[in-house]
mmCIF file of C-alpha atoms and ligand atoms in Angstrom:
data_model
loop_
_atom_site.group_PDB
_atom_site.id
_atom_site.type_symbol
_atom_site.label_atom_id
_atom_site.label_comp_id
_atom_site.label_asym_id
_atom_site.label_seq_id
_atom_site.Cartn_x
_atom_site.Cartn_y
_atom_site.Cartn_z
ATOM 1 C CA MET L 1 -8.527 29.082 0.970
ATOM 2 C CA GLU L 2 -7.197 26.642 3.549
ATOM 3 C CA ASP L 3 -8.044 23.002 2.689
ATOM 4 C CA GLN L 4 -10.570 22.044 5.460
ATOM 5 C CA ARG L 5 -10.898 18.300 4.493
ATOM 6 C CA LYS L 6 -9.612 15.713 6.902
ATOM 7 C CA SER L 7 -6.342 14.117 5.776
ATOM 8 C CA VAL L 8 -5.471 10.568 4.815
ATOM 9 C CA LEU L 9 -2.000 9.234 4.427
ATOM 10 C CA SER L 10 -0.942 5.794 3.279
ATOM 11 C CA CYS L 11 2.280 4.325 1.892
ATOM 12 C CA MET L 12 3.483 1.258 0.006
ATOM 13 C CA GLN L 13 6.800 -0.235 -0.387
ATOM 14 C CA PRO L 14 8.049 -0.329 -4.066
ATOM 15 C CA THR L 15 7.949 -4.064 -4.594
ATOM 16 C CA GLY L 16 7.526 -4.217 -8.412
ATOM 17 C CA LEU L 17 4.476 -4.791 -10.386
ATOM 18 C CA MET L 18 0.991 -4.559 -8.943
ATOM 19 C CA HIS L 19 -1.183 -7.711 -8.575
ATOM 20 C CA LEU L 20 -4.931 -8.090 -8.068
ATOM 21 C CA GLY L 21 -4.361 -8.593 -4.229
ATOM 22 C CA ASN L 22 -2.635 -5.239 -3.975
ATOM 23 C CA TYR L 23 -5.143 -3.524 -6.216
ATOM 24 C CA PHE L 24 -8.426 -4.779 -4.527
ATOM 25 C CA GLY L 25 -6.858 -4.876 -1.032
ATOM 26 C CA ALA L 26 -5.333 -1.371 -0.975
ATOM 27 C CA VAL L 27 -4.970 0.787 -4.039
ATOM 28 C CA LEU L 28 -8.531 0.684 -5.117
ATOM 29 C CA ASN L 29 -9.298 2.073 -1.584
ATOM 30 C CA TRP L 30 -6.833 4.929 -2.219
ATOM 31 C CA VAL L 31 -8.539 5.751 -5.429
ATOM 32 C CA GLU L 32 -11.957 6.024 -3.634
ATOM 33 C CA LEU L 33 -10.619 8.058 -0.646
ATOM 34 C CA GLN L 34 -9.455 10.762 -3.070
ATOM 35 C CA LYS L 35 -13.087 11.817 -3.411
ATOM 36 C CA ASP L 36 -13.489 12.908 0.197
ATOM 37 C CA TYR L 37 -10.103 13.547 1.805
ATOM 38 C CA ARG L 38 -6.958 15.482 1.338
ATOM 39 C CA CYS L 39 -4.683 12.602 0.391
ATOM 40 C CA PHE L 40 -1.040 11.820 0.728
ATOM 41 C CA PHE L 41 0.097 8.608 -0.865
ATOM 42 C CA GLY L 42 3.733 7.607 -0.671
ATOM 43 C CA VAL L 43 6.113 5.158 -2.314
ATOM 44 C CA VAL L 44 8.445 4.472 0.536
ATOM 45 C CA ASP L 45 11.844 3.704 -0.853
ATOM 46 C CA TYR L 46 13.757 4.463 2.351
ATOM 47 C CA HIS L 47 11.647 1.525 3.987
ATOM 48 C CA ALA L 48 12.604 -0.655 1.114
ATOM 49 C CA MET L 49 16.274 -0.581 2.180
ATOM 50 C CA THR L 50 15.654 -2.148 5.533
ATOM 51 C CA MET L 51 15.987 -5.675 4.149
ATOM 52 C CA PRO L 52 18.657 -6.848 1.780
ATOM 53 C CA TYR L 53 17.662 -5.351 -1.574
ATOM 54 C CA ASN L 54 18.885 -4.944 -5.157
ATOM 55 C CA ILE L 55 20.369 -1.535 -5.680
ATOM 56 C CA GLN L 56 19.887 -1.687 -9.508
ATOM 57 C CA LYS L 57 16.228 -2.371 -9.057
ATOM 58 C CA LEU L 58 15.147 -0.003 -6.300
ATOM 59 C CA ARG L 59 14.804 3.162 -8.330
ATOM 60 C CA ASN L 60 12.975 1.361 -11.178
ATOM 61 C CA ASN L 61 10.658 -0.385 -8.779
ATOM 62 C CA SER L 62 9.706 3.093 -7.427
ATOM 63 C CA TRP L 63 8.847 4.398 -10.890
ATOM 64 C CA ASP L 64 7.040 1.216 -11.746
ATOM 65 C CA MET L 65 4.852 1.473 -8.686
ATOM 66 C CA ILE L 66 4.182 5.139 -9.464
ATOM 67 C CA THR L 67 3.135 4.248 -13.056
ATOM 68 C CA ASP L 68 0.911 1.405 -11.904
ATOM 69 C CA VAL L 69 -0.989 3.260 -9.259
ATOM 70 C CA VAL L 70 -1.515 6.317 -11.516
ATOM 71 C CA ALA L 71 -2.735 3.949 -14.274
ATOM 72 C CA VAL L 72 -5.448 2.602 -12.003
ATOM 73 C CA GLY L 73 -6.629 6.035 -10.853
ATOM 74 C CA VAL L 74 -4.497 7.552 -8.136
ATOM 75 C CA LYS L 75 -4.055 11.235 -8.979
ATOM 76 C CA PRO L 76 -0.272 12.228 -9.448
ATOM 77 C CA GLU L 77 -0.811 15.355 -7.373
ATOM 78 C CA ASN L 78 -1.461 13.096 -4.277
ATOM 79 C CA LEU L 79 1.604 11.023 -4.777
ATOM 80 C CA PHE L 80 5.063 11.404 -3.551
ATOM 81 C CA ILE L 81 8.329 9.407 -3.365
ATOM 82 C CA GLN L 82 9.684 9.273 0.143
ATOM 83 C CA SER L 83 13.407 9.892 -0.624
ATOM 84 C CA LEU L 84 12.491 13.077 -2.521
ATOM 85 C CA ILE L 85 11.287 14.333 0.859
ATOM 86 C CA PRO L 86 14.341 13.845 3.183
ATOM 87 C CA GLU L 87 12.471 15.545 6.081
ATOM 88 C CA HIS L 88 10.911 12.120 6.670
ATOM 89 C CA ALA L 89 14.275 10.851 7.658
ATOM 90 C CA GLU L 90 15.081 13.914 9.701
ATOM 91 C CA LEU L 91 11.905 13.665 11.659
ATOM 92 C CA GLY L 92 12.462 9.981 11.937
ATOM 93 C CA TRP L 93 15.770 10.672 13.766
ATOM 94 C CA ILE L 94 14.091 13.088 16.178
ATOM 95 C CA PHE L 95 11.394 10.454 16.924
ATOM 96 C CA ASN L 96 13.936 7.916 17.684
ATOM 97 C CA CYS L 97 14.524 9.893 20.776
ATOM 98 C CA PHE L 98 10.929 9.699 21.665
ATOM 99 C CA CYS L 99 10.546 5.978 21.276
ATOM 100 C CA SER L 100 11.895 3.331 23.532
ATOM 101 C CA TYR L 101 14.224 0.648 22.261
ATOM 102 C CA GLY L 102 12.137 -1.942 24.083
ATOM 103 C CA HIS L 103 8.922 -1.023 22.249
ATOM 104 C CA LEU L 104 10.651 -1.576 18.907
ATOM 105 C CA THR L 105 12.063 -4.997 19.819
ATOM 106 C CA ARG L 106 8.517 -6.119 20.799
ATOM 107 C CA MET L 107 6.970 -5.392 17.314
ATOM 108 C CA THR L 108 5.803 -8.623 15.736
ATOM 109 C CA GLN L 109 6.777 -7.482 12.192
ATOM 110 C CA PHE L 110 10.371 -7.013 13.379
ATOM 111 C CA LYS L 111 10.405 -10.382 15.078
ATOM 112 C CA ASP L 112 9.015 -12.082 11.968
ATOM 113 C CA LYS L 113 11.197 -10.325 9.437
ATOM 114 C CA SER L 114 14.395 -10.649 11.470
ATOM 115 C CA LYS L 115 13.758 -14.337 11.900
ATOM 116 C CA ASN L 116 12.950 -15.060 8.209
ATOM 117 C CA ASN L 117 15.917 -12.892 7.253
ATOM 118 C CA GLU L 118 18.322 -14.815 9.449
ATOM 119 C CA ALA L 119 17.241 -18.083 7.778
ATOM 120 C CA SER L 120 17.361 -16.744 4.239
ATOM 121 C CA SER L 121 20.378 -14.518 4.036
ATOM 122 C CA LYS L 122 23.754 -16.115 4.331
ATOM 123 C CA GLU L 123 25.362 -13.650 6.720
ATOM 124 C CA GLY L 124 22.205 -13.351 8.807
ATOM 125 C CA PHE L 125 22.446 -9.621 8.471
ATOM 126 C CA ILE L 126 19.762 -7.701 10.333
ATOM 127 C CA SER L 127 19.984 -4.003 9.826
ATOM 128 C CA ALA L 128 19.288 -1.445 12.490
ATOM 129 C CA GLY L 129 16.944 0.070 9.916
ATOM 130 C CA LEU L 130 14.706 -2.953 10.158
ATOM 131 C CA LEU L 131 14.345 -2.406 13.928
ATOM 132 C CA ASP L 132 13.820 1.328 13.414
ATOM 133 C CA TYR L 133 11.340 0.832 10.504
ATOM 134 C CA PRO L 134 8.207 1.787 12.519
ATOM 135 C CA VAL L 135 9.712 5.040 13.671
ATOM 136 C CA LEU L 136 10.230 6.190 10.084
ATOM 137 C CA GLN L 137 6.651 5.063 9.509
ATOM 138 C CA ALA L 138 5.534 7.285 12.432
ATOM 139 C CA ALA L 139 7.363 10.136 10.753
ATOM 140 C CA ASP L 140 5.647 9.453 7.388
ATOM 141 C CA ILE L 141 2.289 9.823 9.160
ATOM 142 C CA LEU L 142 2.811 12.655 11.591
ATOM 143 C CA ILE L 143 4.799 14.876 9.262
ATOM 144 C CA TYR L 144 1.484 15.487 7.370
ATOM 145 C CA ARG L 145 -0.616 15.565 10.571
ATOM 146 C CA ALA L 146 -2.673 12.829 8.921
ATOM 147 C CA ASN L 147 -6.055 12.104 10.643
ATOM 148 C CA TYR L 148 -6.580 8.747 9.087
ATOM 149 C CA VAL L 149 -4.293 5.997 7.907
ATOM 150 C CA PRO L 150 -5.864 3.279 5.719
ATOM 151 C CA VAL L 151 -3.908 0.114 6.305
ATOM 152 C CA GLY L 152 -4.550 -3.504 6.940
ATOM 153 C CA LYS L 153 -4.825 -5.039 10.471
ATOM 154 C CA ASP L 154 -1.274 -6.165 10.297
ATOM 155 C CA GLN L 155 -0.249 -2.492 10.668
ATOM 156 C CA ASP L 156 -2.192 -1.877 13.912
ATOM 157 C CA GLN L 157 0.880 -2.300 16.101
ATOM 158 C CA HIS L 158 2.724 0.298 13.955
ATOM 159 C CA LEU L 159 -0.141 2.826 14.355
ATOM 160 C CA GLU L 160 -0.140 2.307 18.087
ATOM 161 C CA LEU L 161 3.635 2.985 18.180
ATOM 162 C CA THR L 162 2.945 6.170 16.105
ATOM 163 C CA ARG L 163 0.412 7.365 18.578
ATOM 164 C CA SER L 164 2.719 6.608 21.521
ATOM 165 C CA ILE L 165 5.415 8.621 19.924
ATOM 166 C CA ALA L 166 3.064 11.515 19.295
ATOM 167 C CA GLN L 167 1.929 11.442 22.880
ATOM 168 C CA ARG L 168 5.365 11.374 24.269
ATOM 169 C CA PHE L 169 6.308 14.283 22.046
ATOM 170 C CA ASN L 170 3.351 16.259 23.090
ATOM 171 C CA ASN L 171 3.962 15.601 26.753
ATOM 172 C CA THR L 172 7.610 16.509 26.538
ATOM 173 C CA VAL L 173 7.098 19.767 24.683
ATOM 174 C CA GLY L 174 3.924 20.594 26.782
ATOM 175 C CA LYS L 175 1.713 21.171 23.880
ATOM 176 C CA GLU L 176 -0.895 19.127 21.835
ATOM 177 C CA TYR L 177 1.199 19.614 18.663
ATOM 178 C CA PHE L 178 0.517 16.288 16.874
ATOM 179 C CA VAL L 179 -3.020 14.914 16.387
ATOM 180 C CA LEU L 180 -3.210 11.284 17.242
ATOM 181 C CA PRO L 181 -3.871 9.463 13.881
ATOM 182 C CA GLU L 182 -6.448 6.761 13.500
ATOM 183 C CA THR L 183 -6.394 3.572 11.450
ATOM 184 C CA LEU L 184 -9.090 3.383 8.760
ATOM 185 C CA HIS L 185 -10.156 -0.155 8.352
ATOM 186 C CA THR L 186 -12.173 -0.217 5.273
ATOM 187 C CA GLU L 187 -13.680 -3.561 4.292
ATOM 188 C CA THR L 188 -11.567 -4.453 1.310
ATOM 189 C CA PRO L 189 -11.693 -7.889 -0.338
ATOM 190 C CA LYS L 190 -8.836 -10.168 0.652
ATOM 191 C CA ILE L 191 -8.000 -11.910 -2.624
ATOM 192 C CA LYS L 192 -6.486 -15.324 -2.270
ATOM 193 C CA SER L 193 -3.953 -17.132 -4.526
ATOM 194 C CA THR L 194 -5.864 -18.902 -7.313
ATOM 195 C CA ALA L 195 -3.203 -21.645 -7.245
ATOM 196 C CA ASP L 196 -3.620 -22.152 -3.442
ATOM 197 C CA PRO L 197 -6.766 -20.493 -2.106
ATOM 198 C CA SER L 198 -5.688 -21.221 1.482
ATOM 199 C CA ARG L 199 -3.011 -18.454 1.249
ATOM 200 C CA LYS L 200 -3.375 -14.849 0.300
ATOM 201 C CA MET L 201 -2.311 -13.648 -3.118
ATOM 202 C CA SER L 202 1.238 -12.408 -2.758
ATOM 203 C CA LYS L 203 4.370 -12.088 -4.759
ATOM 204 C CA SER L 204 6.702 -13.737 -2.216
ATOM 205 C CA ALA L 205 4.915 -17.076 -2.747
ATOM 206 C CA GLY L 206 6.029 -17.319 -6.304
ATOM 207 C CA GLU L 207 4.819 -16.675 -9.882
ATOM 208 C CA LYS L 208 1.719 -18.853 -9.949
ATOM 209 C CA HIS L 209 0.388 -17.262 -6.684
ATOM 210 C CA PHE L 210 -0.406 -13.881 -8.073
ATOM 211 C CA ILE L 211 -2.177 -12.367 -11.019
ATOM 212 C CA GLY L 212 -0.572 -9.236 -12.272
ATOM 213 C CA VAL L 213 -2.910 -6.352 -13.010
ATOM 214 C CA PHE L 214 -0.898 -5.635 -16.171
ATOM 215 C CA SER L 215 -0.260 -9.233 -17.279
ATOM 216 C CA ASP L 216 -1.311 -9.956 -20.826
ATOM 217 C CA GLU L 217 -4.778 -11.264 -21.374
ATOM 218 C CA ALA L 218 -3.705 -14.805 -22.321
ATOM 219 C CA ARG L 219 -1.792 -15.259 -19.095
ATOM 220 C CA ILE L 220 -4.640 -13.812 -17.040
ATOM 221 C CA ARG L 221 -7.145 -16.238 -18.648
ATOM 222 C CA LYS L 222 -4.799 -19.171 -18.289
ATOM 223 C CA GLN L 223 -4.292 -18.506 -14.597
ATOM 224 C CA ILE L 224 -7.984 -18.233 -13.903
ATOM 225 C CA ARG L 225 -8.742 -21.243 -15.991
ATOM 226 C CA SER L 226 -6.418 -23.279 -13.903
ATOM 227 C CA ALA L 227 -7.683 -21.936 -10.558
ATOM 228 C CA VAL L 228 -8.058 -24.473 -7.804
ATOM 229 C CA THR L 229 -11.774 -24.826 -6.869
ATOM 230 C CA ASP L 230 -12.271 -27.703 -4.550
ATOM 231 C CA THR L 231 -9.729 -28.277 -1.959
ATOM 232 C CA GLY L 232 -11.172 -31.299 -0.416
ATOM 233 C CA ASP L 233 -11.394 -29.923 3.144
ATOM 234 C CA THR L 234 -14.660 -28.100 2.685
ATOM 235 C CA LYS L 235 -17.506 -29.006 5.005
ATOM 236 C CA PRO L 236 -20.796 -30.004 3.376
ATOM 237 C CA GLY L 237 -22.935 -27.100 2.546
ATOM 238 C CA GLU L 238 -20.027 -24.683 2.765
ATOM 239 C CA MET L 239 -18.518 -22.916 -0.274
ATOM 240 C CA SER L 240 -14.915 -23.892 -0.835
ATOM 241 C CA GLU L 241 -12.270 -21.076 -0.463
ATOM 242 C CA GLY L 242 -11.388 -21.376 -4.135
ATOM 243 C CA VAL L 243 -14.979 -20.915 -5.396
ATOM 244 C CA GLU L 244 -15.490 -18.045 -2.879
ATOM 245 C CA ASN L 245 -12.343 -16.348 -4.180
ATOM 246 C CA LEU L 246 -13.512 -16.531 -7.821
ATOM 247 C CA PHE L 247 -16.951 -15.030 -6.838
ATOM 248 C CA GLN L 248 -15.077 -12.403 -4.900
ATOM 249 C CA LEU L 249 -13.015 -11.489 -7.922
ATOM 250 C CA ILE L 250 -16.116 -10.888 -10.018
ATOM 251 C CA LYS L 251 -17.784 -8.760 -7.370
ATOM 252 C CA ALA L 252 -14.761 -6.665 -6.742
ATOM 253 C CA SER L 253 -14.174 -5.998 -10.440
ATOM 254 C CA GLY L 254 -17.439 -4.224 -10.767
ATOM 255 C CA TYR L 255 -17.852 -5.920 -14.190
ATOM 256 C CA LYS L 256 -20.292 -8.808 -15.133
ATOM 257 C CA GLN L 257 -22.500 -8.142 -12.080
ATOM 258 C CA ASN L 258 -25.635 -9.685 -13.681
ATOM 259 C CA GLU L 259 -23.784 -12.814 -14.526
ATOM 260 C CA TYR L 260 -22.593 -12.820 -10.904
ATOM 261 C CA GLU L 261 -26.086 -12.973 -9.554
ATOM 262 C CA GLN L 262 -26.934 -15.771 -12.030
ATOM 263 C CA LEU L 263 -23.876 -17.833 -11.056
ATOM 264 C CA GLN L 264 -24.811 -17.366 -7.347
ATOM 265 C CA LYS L 265 -28.254 -18.746 -8.127
ATOM 266 C CA ASP L 266 -26.753 -21.671 -9.961
ATOM 267 C CA TYR L 267 -24.595 -22.356 -7.074
ATOM 268 C CA SER L 268 -27.544 -22.384 -4.598
ATOM 269 C CA ASN L 269 -29.368 -24.746 -6.887
ATOM 270 C CA GLY L 270 -26.389 -27.004 -7.171
ATOM 271 C CA GLU L 271 -26.076 -26.349 -10.935
ATOM 272 C CA LEU L 272 -22.941 -24.320 -10.994
ATOM 273 C CA LYS L 273 -20.375 -25.328 -13.640
ATOM 274 C CA TYR L 274 -16.960 -24.234 -12.604
ATOM 275 C CA SER L 275 -15.905 -23.672 -16.130
ATOM 276 C CA ASP L 276 -18.819 -21.099 -16.568
ATOM 277 C CA LEU L 277 -17.697 -19.393 -13.301
ATOM 278 C CA LYS L 278 -14.099 -19.202 -14.499
ATOM 279 C CA ASP L 279 -15.096 -17.750 -17.846
ATOM 280 C CA VAL L 280 -17.027 -15.007 -16.177
ATOM 281 C CA VAL L 281 -14.121 -14.242 -13.820
ATOM 282 C CA ALA L 282 -11.673 -14.073 -16.684
ATOM 283 C CA ASP L 283 -13.983 -11.824 -18.770
ATOM 284 C CA ALA L 284 -14.533 -9.483 -15.781
ATOM 285 C CA ILE L 285 -10.923 -9.194 -14.957
ATOM 286 C CA VAL L 286 -9.783 -8.815 -18.537
ATOM 287 C CA GLU L 287 -12.306 -6.098 -19.087
ATOM 288 C CA MET L 288 -11.312 -4.259 -15.959
ATOM 289 C CA THR L 289 -7.502 -4.569 -16.624
ATOM 290 C CA ASN L 290 -7.798 -3.565 -20.233
ATOM 291 C CA VAL L 291 -8.757 -0.119 -19.186
ATOM 292 C CA PHE L 292 -5.757 0.108 -16.830
ATOM 293 C CA LYS L 293 -3.413 -1.268 -19.414
ATOM 294 C CA GLU L 294 -4.537 1.281 -21.957
ATOM 295 C CA ARG L 295 -3.787 4.118 -19.435
ATOM 296 C CA LYS L 296 -0.408 2.587 -18.544
ATOM 297 C CA LYS L 297 0.500 2.451 -22.266
ATOM 298 C CA GLU L 298 -0.312 6.144 -22.557
ATOM 299 C CA LEU L 299 1.813 6.901 -19.386
ATOM 300 C CA LEU L 300 4.777 4.870 -20.710
ATOM 301 C CA GLU L 301 4.622 6.819 -24.031
ATOM 302 C CA ASP L 302 5.777 9.927 -22.134
ATOM 303 C CA LYS L 303 7.632 8.779 -19.174
ATOM 304 C CA ARG L 304 9.286 12.173 -18.742
ATOM 305 C CA GLU L 305 5.941 13.776 -18.278
ATOM 306 C CA LEU L 306 4.983 11.527 -15.474
ATOM 307 C CA LYS L 307 8.359 11.861 -13.753
ATOM 308 C CA TYR L 308 7.970 15.653 -14.084
ATOM 309 C CA LYS L 309 4.542 15.501 -12.469
ATOM 310 C CA ILE L 310 5.732 13.390 -9.511
ATOM 311 C CA LYS L 311 8.790 15.723 -9.015
ATOM 312 C CA GLN L 312 6.288 18.556 -8.837
ATOM 313 C CA SER L 313 3.890 16.845 -6.564
ATOM 314 C CA SER L 314 6.718 15.780 -4.227
ATOM 315 C CA GLU L 315 7.980 19.320 -4.176
ATOM 316 C CA GLU L 316 4.516 20.594 -3.201
ATOM 317 C CA ILE L 317 3.977 17.982 -0.593
ATOM 318 C CA ARG L 318 7.451 18.605 0.759
ATOM 319 C CA LYS L 319 6.435 22.127 1.721
ATOM 320 C CA VAL L 320 4.004 20.595 4.289
ATOM 321 C CA ALA L 321 6.786 18.322 5.595
ATOM 322 C CA GLN L 322 9.275 21.144 5.873
ATOM 323 C CA GLU L 323 6.765 23.292 7.854
ATOM 324 C CA THR L 324 6.261 20.436 10.302
ATOM 325 C CA VAL L 325 10.016 19.819 10.730
ATOM 326 C CA LYS L 326 10.678 23.538 11.270
ATOM 327 C CA GLU L 327 8.107 23.689 14.014
ATOM 328 C CA VAL L 328 9.409 20.510 15.563
ATOM 329 C CA LYS L 329 12.959 21.683 15.619
ATOM 330 C CA ASP L 330 11.789 24.760 17.418
ATOM 331 C CA LEU L 331 9.810 22.854 19.888
ATOM 332 C CA VAL L 332 12.618 20.326 20.714
ATOM 333 C CA GLY L 333 15.412 22.939 21.096
ATOM 334 C CA LEU L 334 17.371 22.259 17.895
ATOM 335 C CA MET L 335 18.942 24.936 15.717
ATOM 336 C CA ASN L 336 16.574 26.598 13.411
ATOM 337 C CA ILE L 337 18.519 29.177 11.515
ATOM 338 C CA LYS L 338 17.640 29.992 7.981
ATOM 339 C CA PHE L 339 20.841 30.404 5.963
HETATM 340 N N1 LIG V 1 4.623 -0.549 6.801
HETATM 341 C C1 LIG V 1 3.668 -0.382 5.702
HETATM 342 C C2 LIG V 1 3.484 -1.732 5.057
HETATM 343 O O1 LIG V 1 4.220 -2.653 5.103
HETATM 344 C C3 LIG V 1 4.207 0.678 4.703
HETATM 345 C C4 LIG V 1 4.318 1.920 5.303
HETATM 346 C C5 LIG V 1 5.385 2.672 5.488
HETATM 347 C C6 LIG V 1 3.129 2.763 5.711
HETATM 348 N N2 LIG V 1 5.110 3.960 5.937
HETATM 349 C C7 LIG V 1 3.754 3.990 6.082
HETATM 350 C C8 LIG V 1 1.819 2.490 5.718
HETATM 351 C C9 LIG V 1 2.876 5.000 6.515
HETATM 352 C C10 LIG V 1 1.003 3.541 6.121
HETATM 353 C C11 LIG V 1 1.490 4.777 6.590
HETATM 354 O O2 LIG V 1 2.496 -1.935 4.269
#
């Protein structure tokens, strides 16, 4: 029977190990969405080549990310690795011809990344792939006729560009072939760095600015114990960003919820001890991550099994992509002979 559910697609660049910011901000949402939608979740390694990168690490990073997201509950059958489905790149090429150069140069992500890149890399090498990045993203989305794309606000511009490509394509071929995908803005907790709660948790800021989901317990506890609570610039009667972040971590974890209520009361009464708050945060995060670590351990005991599953799922998902590319080639006047 045909799958009648609406479809969701989202992707992530393979950037190495997952931290609490990625988990609560995005991956947990993927896990939840699997209950109601036909889901396509990709590890986009073609995208990871757009900035200077380490060839030795790329392939491992992709498998690490696959392992991590499966360990926290994403189903292998919903996962694919982008470069196992070369039709993404083929559709990307075709879409290049339905997207104006000017539109790409106006993208803020391109402007930001090409600026940072110029400063950080010696040769100031900016690849054409970086400019073209959003066209490949449009191909990722439209190739599966996704209805919804769960992403952060920073991706709104890319979604607009995707819709504009779809529209131009539809107008050109004289047929409403592509559905226009919508962004799905789910309220997800934006976790801050515990070392500097004025910035978001991220790997690029350095070691102490993120807590790895699979870090060992001692390290997690240590990082939480040394979390910054009062930053000095909080107005009277307002909760500081650091304390708010700690409360948010307990809430998001789903563990120690009774303790959470009690700590909130203590805070309102002016009786909150930060050391108590931190103990509960640490217990909640450790309890949550222990479950994930256990699953990851099992997955790593049989790496071949997981690789096999992802190869299979990518092959299944590829069939959808191939069908779209076949129809697209027909519509735009390219050769479509089956050898
Ligand atoms: N650009 C996205 C990011 O930086 C990653 C991405 C690539 C993506 N292709 C996608 C996200 C398709 C959603 C849909 O996070």
